Short mmCIF file of C-alpha atoms in Angstrom, two decimals:
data_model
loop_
_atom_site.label_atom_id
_atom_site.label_comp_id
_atom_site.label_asym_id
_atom_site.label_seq_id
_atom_site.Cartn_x
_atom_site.Cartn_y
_atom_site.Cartn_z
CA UNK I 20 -8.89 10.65 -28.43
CA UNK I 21 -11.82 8.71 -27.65
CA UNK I 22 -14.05 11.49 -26.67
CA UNK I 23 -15.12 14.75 -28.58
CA UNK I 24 -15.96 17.19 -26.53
CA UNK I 25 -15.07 17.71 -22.69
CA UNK I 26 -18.58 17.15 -21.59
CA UNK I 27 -18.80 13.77 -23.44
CA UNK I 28 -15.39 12.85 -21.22
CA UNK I 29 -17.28 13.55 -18.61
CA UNK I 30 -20.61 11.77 -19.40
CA UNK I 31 -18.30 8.95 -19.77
CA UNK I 32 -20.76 7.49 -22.26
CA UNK I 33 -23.85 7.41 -20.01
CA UNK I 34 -21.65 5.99 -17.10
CA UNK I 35 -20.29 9.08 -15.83
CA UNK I 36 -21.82 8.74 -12.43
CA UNK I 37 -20.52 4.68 -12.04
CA UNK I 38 -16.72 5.73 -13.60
CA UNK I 39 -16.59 9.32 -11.61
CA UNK I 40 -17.47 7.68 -8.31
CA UNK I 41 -14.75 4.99 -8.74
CA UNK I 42 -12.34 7.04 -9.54
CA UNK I 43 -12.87 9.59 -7.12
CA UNK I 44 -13.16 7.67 -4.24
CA UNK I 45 -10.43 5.50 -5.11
CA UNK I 46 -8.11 8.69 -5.38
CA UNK I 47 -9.41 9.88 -2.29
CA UNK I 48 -8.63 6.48 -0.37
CA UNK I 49 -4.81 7.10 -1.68
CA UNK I 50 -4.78 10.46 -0.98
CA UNK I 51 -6.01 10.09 2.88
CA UNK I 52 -3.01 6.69 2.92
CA UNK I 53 -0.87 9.29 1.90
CA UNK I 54 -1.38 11.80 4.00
CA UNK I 55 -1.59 9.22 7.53
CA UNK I 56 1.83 7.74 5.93
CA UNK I 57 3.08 11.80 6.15
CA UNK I 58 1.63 12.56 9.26
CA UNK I 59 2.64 9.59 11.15
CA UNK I 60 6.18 10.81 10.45
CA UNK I 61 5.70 13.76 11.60
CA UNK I 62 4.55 12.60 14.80
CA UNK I 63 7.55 10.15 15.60
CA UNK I 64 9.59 13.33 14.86
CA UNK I 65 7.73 15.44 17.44
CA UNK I 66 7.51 13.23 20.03
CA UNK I 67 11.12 11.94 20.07
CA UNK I 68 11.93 15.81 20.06
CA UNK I 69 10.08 16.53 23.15
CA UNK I 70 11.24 13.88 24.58
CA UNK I 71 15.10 15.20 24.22
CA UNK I 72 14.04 18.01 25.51
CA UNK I 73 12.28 16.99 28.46
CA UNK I 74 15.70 14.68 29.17
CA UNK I 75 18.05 17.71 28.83
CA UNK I 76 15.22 19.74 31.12
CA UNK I 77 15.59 17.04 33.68
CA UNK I 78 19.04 17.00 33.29
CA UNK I 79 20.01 20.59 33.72
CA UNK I 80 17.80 20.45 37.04
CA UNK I 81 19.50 17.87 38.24
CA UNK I 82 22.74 20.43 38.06
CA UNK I 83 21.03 22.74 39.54
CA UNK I 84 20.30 21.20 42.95
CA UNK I 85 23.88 20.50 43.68
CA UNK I 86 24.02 24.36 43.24
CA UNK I 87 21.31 25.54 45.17
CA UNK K 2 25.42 -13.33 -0.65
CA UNK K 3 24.49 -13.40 3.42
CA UNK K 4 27.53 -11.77 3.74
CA UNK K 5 26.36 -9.09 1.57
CA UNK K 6 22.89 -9.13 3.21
CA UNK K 7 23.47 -9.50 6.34
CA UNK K 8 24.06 -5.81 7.19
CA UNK K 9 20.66 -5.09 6.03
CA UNK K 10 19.52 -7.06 8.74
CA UNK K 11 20.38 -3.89 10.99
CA UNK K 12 17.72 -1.60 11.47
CA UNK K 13 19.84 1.79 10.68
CA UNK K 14 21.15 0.50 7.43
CA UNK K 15 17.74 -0.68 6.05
CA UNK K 16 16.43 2.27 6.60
CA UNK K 17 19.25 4.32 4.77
CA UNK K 18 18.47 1.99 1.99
CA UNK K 19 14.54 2.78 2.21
CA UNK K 20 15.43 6.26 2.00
CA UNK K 21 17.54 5.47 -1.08
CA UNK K 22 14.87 3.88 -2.72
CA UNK K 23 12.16 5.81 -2.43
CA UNK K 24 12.82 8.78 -4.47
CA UNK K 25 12.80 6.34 -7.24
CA UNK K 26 9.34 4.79 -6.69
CA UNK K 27 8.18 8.12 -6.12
CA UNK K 28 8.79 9.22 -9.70
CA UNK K 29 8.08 6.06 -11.14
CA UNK K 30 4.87 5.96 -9.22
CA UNK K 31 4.04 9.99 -10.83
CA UNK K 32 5.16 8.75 -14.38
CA UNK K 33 2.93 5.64 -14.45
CA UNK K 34 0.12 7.07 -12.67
CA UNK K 35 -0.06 10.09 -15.47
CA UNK K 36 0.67 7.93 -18.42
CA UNK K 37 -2.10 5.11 -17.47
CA UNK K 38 -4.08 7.34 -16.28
CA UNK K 39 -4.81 9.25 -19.58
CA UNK K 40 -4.21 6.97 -21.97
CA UNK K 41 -6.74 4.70 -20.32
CA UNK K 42 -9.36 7.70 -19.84
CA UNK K 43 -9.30 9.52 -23.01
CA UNK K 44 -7.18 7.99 -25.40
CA UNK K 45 -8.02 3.62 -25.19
CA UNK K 46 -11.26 3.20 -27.06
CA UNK K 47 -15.01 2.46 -25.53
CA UNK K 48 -15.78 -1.40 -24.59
CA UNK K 49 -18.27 -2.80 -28.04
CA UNK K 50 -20.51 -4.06 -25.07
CA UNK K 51 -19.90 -2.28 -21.62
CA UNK K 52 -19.24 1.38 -23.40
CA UNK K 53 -17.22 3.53 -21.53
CA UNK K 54 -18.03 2.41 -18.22
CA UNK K 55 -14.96 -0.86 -18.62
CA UNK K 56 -12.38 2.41 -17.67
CA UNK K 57 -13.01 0.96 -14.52
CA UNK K 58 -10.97 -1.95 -15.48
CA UNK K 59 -7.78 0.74 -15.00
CA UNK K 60 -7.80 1.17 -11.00
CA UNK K 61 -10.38 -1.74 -10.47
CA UNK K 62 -8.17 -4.66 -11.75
CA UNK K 63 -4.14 -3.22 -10.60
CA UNK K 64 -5.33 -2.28 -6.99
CA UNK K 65 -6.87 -5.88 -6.54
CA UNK K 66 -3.66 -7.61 -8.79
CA UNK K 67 -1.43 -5.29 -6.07
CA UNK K 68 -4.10 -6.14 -2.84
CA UNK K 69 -3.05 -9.51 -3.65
CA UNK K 70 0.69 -9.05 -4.02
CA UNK K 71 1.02 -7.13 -0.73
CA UNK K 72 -0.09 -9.61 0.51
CA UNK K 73 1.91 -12.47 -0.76
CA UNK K 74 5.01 -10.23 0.16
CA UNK K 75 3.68 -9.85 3.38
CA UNK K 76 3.30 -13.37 4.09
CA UNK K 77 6.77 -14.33 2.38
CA UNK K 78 8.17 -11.39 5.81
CA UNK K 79 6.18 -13.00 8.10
CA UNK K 80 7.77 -16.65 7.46
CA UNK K 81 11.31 -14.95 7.83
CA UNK K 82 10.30 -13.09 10.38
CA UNK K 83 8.81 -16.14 12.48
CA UNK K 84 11.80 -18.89 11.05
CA UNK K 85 14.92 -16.61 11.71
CA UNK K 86 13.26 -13.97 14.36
CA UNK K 87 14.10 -11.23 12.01
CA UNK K 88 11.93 -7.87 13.33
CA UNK K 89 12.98 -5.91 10.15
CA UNK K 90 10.58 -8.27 8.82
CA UNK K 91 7.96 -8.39 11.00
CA UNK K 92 8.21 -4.25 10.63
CA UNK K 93 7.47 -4.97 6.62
CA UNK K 94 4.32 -6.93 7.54
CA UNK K 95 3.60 -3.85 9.84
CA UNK K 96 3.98 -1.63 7.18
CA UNK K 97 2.91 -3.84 4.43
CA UNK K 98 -1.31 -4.28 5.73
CA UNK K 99 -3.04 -0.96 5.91
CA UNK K 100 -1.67 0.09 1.80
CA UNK K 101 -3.07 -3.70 1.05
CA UNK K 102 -5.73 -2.93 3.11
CA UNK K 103 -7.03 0.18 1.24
CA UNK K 104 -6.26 -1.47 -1.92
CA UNK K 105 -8.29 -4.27 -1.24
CA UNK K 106 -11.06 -1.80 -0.48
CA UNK K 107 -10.58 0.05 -3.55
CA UNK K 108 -10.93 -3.05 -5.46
CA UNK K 109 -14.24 -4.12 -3.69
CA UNK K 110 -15.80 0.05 -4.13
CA UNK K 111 -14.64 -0.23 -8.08
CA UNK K 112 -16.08 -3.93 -8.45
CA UNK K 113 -19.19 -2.21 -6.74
CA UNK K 114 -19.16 0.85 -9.12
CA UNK K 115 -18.82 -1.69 -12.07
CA UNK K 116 -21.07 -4.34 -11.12
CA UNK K 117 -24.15 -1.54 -10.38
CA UNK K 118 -24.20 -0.98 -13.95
CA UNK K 119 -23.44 -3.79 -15.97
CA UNK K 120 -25.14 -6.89 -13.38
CA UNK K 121 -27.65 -4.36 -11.86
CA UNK K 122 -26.39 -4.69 -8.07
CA UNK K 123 -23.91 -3.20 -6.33
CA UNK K 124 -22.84 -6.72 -4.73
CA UNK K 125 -23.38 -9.60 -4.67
CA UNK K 126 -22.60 -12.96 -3.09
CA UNK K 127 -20.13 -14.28 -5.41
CA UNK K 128 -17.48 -16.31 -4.69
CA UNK K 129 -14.73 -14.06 -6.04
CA UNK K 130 -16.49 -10.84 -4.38
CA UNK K 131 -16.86 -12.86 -0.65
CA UNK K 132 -13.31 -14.33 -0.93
CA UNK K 133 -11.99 -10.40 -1.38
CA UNK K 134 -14.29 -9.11 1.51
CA UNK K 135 -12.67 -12.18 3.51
CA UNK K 136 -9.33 -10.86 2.32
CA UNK K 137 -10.04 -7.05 3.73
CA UNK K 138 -11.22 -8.35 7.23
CA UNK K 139 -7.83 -10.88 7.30
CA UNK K 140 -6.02 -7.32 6.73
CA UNK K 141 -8.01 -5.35 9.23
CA UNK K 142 -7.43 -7.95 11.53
CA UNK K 143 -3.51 -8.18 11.09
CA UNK K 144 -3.70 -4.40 11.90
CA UNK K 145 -5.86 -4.28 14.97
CA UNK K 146 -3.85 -6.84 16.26
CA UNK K 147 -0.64 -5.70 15.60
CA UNK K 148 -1.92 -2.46 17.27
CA UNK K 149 -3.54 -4.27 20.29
CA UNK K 150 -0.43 -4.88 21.46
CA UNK K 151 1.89 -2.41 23.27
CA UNK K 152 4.96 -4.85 23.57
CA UNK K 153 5.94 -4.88 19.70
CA UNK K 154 7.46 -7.83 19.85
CA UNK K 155 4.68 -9.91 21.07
CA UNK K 156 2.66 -7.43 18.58
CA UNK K 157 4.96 -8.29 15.33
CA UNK K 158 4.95 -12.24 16.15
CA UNK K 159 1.12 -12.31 16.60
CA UNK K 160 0.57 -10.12 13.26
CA UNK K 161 2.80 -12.43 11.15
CA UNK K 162 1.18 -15.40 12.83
CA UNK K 163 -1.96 -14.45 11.76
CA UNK K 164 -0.60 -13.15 8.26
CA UNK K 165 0.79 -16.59 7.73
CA UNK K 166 -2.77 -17.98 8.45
CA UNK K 167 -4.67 -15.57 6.33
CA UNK K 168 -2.28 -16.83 3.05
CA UNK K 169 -5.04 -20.18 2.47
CA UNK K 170 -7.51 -17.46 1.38
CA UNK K 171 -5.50 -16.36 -1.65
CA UNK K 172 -5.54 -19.44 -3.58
CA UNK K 173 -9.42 -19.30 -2.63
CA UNK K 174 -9.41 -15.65 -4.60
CA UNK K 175 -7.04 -16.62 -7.64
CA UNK K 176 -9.25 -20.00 -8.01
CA UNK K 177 -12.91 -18.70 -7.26
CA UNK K 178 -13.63 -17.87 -11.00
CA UNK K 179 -12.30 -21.12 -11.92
CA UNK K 180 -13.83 -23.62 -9.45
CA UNK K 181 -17.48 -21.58 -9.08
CA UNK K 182 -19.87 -20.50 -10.98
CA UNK K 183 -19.83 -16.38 -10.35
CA UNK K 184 -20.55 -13.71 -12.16
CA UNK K 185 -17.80 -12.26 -12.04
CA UNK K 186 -15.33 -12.42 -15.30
CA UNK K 187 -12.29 -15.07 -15.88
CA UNK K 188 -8.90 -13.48 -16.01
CA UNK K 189 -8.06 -11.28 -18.76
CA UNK K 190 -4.68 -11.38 -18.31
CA UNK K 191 -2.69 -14.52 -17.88
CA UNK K 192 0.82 -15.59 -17.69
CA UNK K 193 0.37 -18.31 -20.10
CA UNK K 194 -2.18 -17.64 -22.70
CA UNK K 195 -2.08 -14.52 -24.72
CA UNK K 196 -4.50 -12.14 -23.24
CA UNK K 197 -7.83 -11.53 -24.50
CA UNK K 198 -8.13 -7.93 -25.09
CA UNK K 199 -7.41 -5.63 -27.74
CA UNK K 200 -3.79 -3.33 -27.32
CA UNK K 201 -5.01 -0.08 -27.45
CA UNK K 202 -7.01 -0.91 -24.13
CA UNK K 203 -4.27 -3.88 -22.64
CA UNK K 204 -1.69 -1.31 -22.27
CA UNK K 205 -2.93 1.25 -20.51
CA UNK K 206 -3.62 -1.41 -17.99
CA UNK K 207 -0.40 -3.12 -17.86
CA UNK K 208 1.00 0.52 -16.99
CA UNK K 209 -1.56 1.32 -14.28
CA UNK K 210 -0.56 -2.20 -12.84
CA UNK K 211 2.71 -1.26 -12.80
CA UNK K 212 1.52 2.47 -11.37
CA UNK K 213 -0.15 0.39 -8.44
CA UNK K 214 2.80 -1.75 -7.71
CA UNK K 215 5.32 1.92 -7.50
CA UNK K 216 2.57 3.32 -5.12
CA UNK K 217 2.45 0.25 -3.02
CA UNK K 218 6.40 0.19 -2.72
CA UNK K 219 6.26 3.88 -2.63
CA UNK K 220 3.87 3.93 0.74
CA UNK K 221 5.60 0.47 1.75
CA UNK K 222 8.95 1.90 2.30
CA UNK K 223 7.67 4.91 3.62
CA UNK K 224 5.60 3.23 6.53
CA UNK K 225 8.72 0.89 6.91
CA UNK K 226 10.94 3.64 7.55
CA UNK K 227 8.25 5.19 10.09
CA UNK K 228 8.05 1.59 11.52
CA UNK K 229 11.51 1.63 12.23
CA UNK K 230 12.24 4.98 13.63
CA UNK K 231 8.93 4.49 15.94
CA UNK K 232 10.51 0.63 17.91
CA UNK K 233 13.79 2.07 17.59
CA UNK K 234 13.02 5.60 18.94
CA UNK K 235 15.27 5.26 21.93
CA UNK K 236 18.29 4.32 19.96
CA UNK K 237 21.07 6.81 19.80
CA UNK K 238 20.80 7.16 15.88
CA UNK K 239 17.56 7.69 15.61
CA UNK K 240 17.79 10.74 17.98
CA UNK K 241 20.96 11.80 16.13
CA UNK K 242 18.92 11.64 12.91
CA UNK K 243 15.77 13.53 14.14
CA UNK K 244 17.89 16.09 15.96
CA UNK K 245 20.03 16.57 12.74
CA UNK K 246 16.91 16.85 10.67
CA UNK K 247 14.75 19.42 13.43
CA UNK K 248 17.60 21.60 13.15
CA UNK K 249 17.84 21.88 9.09
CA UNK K 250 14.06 22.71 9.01
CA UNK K 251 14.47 25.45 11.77
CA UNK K 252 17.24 27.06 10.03
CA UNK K 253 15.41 27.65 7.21
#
């Protein structure tokens, strides 16, 4: 262990501020990539899903005028 | 072999085989990332001359290493896809630029975090530190213009295009602490020599490198599958597949 106490790890040596601020936004760069990756998947999902839906809509209208 | 390849070449079965992979660079990408990640912040000793604030080195160095590997891999899809008119590929450029994109920028914010205490500025205009900053804007650009397009097609040829333009610049990065005067440090690592730093601090790095390069295929394979299910969205299977999938989540 190079540090002795948990405030020294995060003092960081005097650099805490320089180290902390890489780190964190560097983590919270990947986190946000992440997170557009996931929600982009999401979307395709819902919009292909309305969009069979709005086909079968269309579709079971279409039966219905011979009907009426 | 193209025998054995070829069926990869269809959109469905590459992105069975993404799916397949992925699990895999998940975990390997949660291992590494743990392992480097406290070895190199509490366990690998304090620089003798920059202290403690060199645990930069552990994200600053792998994202840039990986920036610059995305991109190489990028440009190797881009030839295919432009030679043989292969759109898998041109999807894997596609999917390839924004992760190399915010590597690129993590490697320029940790350079900046690093350089602020140790040269007193957060930038300067170095030749290594301008040829990255060139290398972020040739990303951005790949991605605007792949997304300026509607027509994909037209939007995946132009991307590579400019991909395949944007490759002279990498030379100019590997090379700029070799052919300039900058202030910014020779490589530590090399292929050839043995590398000049101690191995209580070397391997932490090696495994954060090899953390960055999961987490790029990781996020890779996962925009490439999103890639694909977005140009093929009208295809039979990939309503098949999304059906199948809406109704497992609504069942439970």
């Amino acid at each position: 262990m190079a540090f002795n106490s948990f405030a020294d790890f995060i003092a960081m040596g005097g650099y805490g501020f320089y180290v902390w601020l890489a780190y964190g936004i560097s983590f919270l760069c990947l986190i946000i990539l992440i997170f557009n990756t996931l929600a982009k998947r999401k979307k395709i999902f819902r919009v292909v899903t309305q969009r069979i839906a709005r086909e079968e809509r269309i579709n079971k209208a279409k039966k219905m005028e011979g009907t009426l | 072999m193209w025998k054995w390849l070829h069926p990869y070449a269809k959109p469905e079965r590459s992105y069975q085989l993404a799916g397949k992979l992925l699990p895999w660079f998940i975990v390997l990408t949660i291992i590494t990332f743990s392992a480097g990640l406290v070895w190199g912040l509490l366990f690998s000793p304090a620089d003798y001359q920059q202290g403690d604030s060199f645990r930069i080195i552990y994200i600053h160095v792998p994202a840039a290493m990986m920036a610059m590997a995305a991109y190489s891999s990028m440009a190797i899809a881009a030839f295919v896809a432009l030679v043989w008119q292969i759109r898998l590929a041109e999807m894997t450029v596609a999917a390839t630029a924004p992760v190399g994109a915010v590597f690129t920028f993590i490697a320029l914010f940790t350079g900046a975090a690093w350089g602020k205490p140790m040269w007193g500025a957060w930038w300067v205009w170095d030749a290594r530190l301008t040829s990255e900053l060139i290398l972020l804007f040739v990303y951005l650009g790949i991605i605007a213009l792949y997304n300026a397009f509607s027509d994909k097609l037209l939007a995946g040829r132009a991307a590579s295009i400019l991909t395949l333009v944007g490759v002279i610049n990498l030379p100019i990065i590997h090379y700029s602490v070799v052919w300039w005067n900058t202030l910014h440090q020779g490589a530590t690592i090399s292929k050839f020599a043995k590398p000049s730093m101690a191995p209580e601090m070397l391997w932490p790095l090696l495994i954060m490198i090899l953390a960055f390069a999961a987490l790029l295929g990781a996020l890779t394979l996962m925009r490439f599958r999103n890639e694909i299910l977005t140009r093929e969205s009208h295809r039979p299977w990939v309503r098949q597949l999304i059906q199948h999938n809406m109704n497992i989540t609504e069942n439970y």
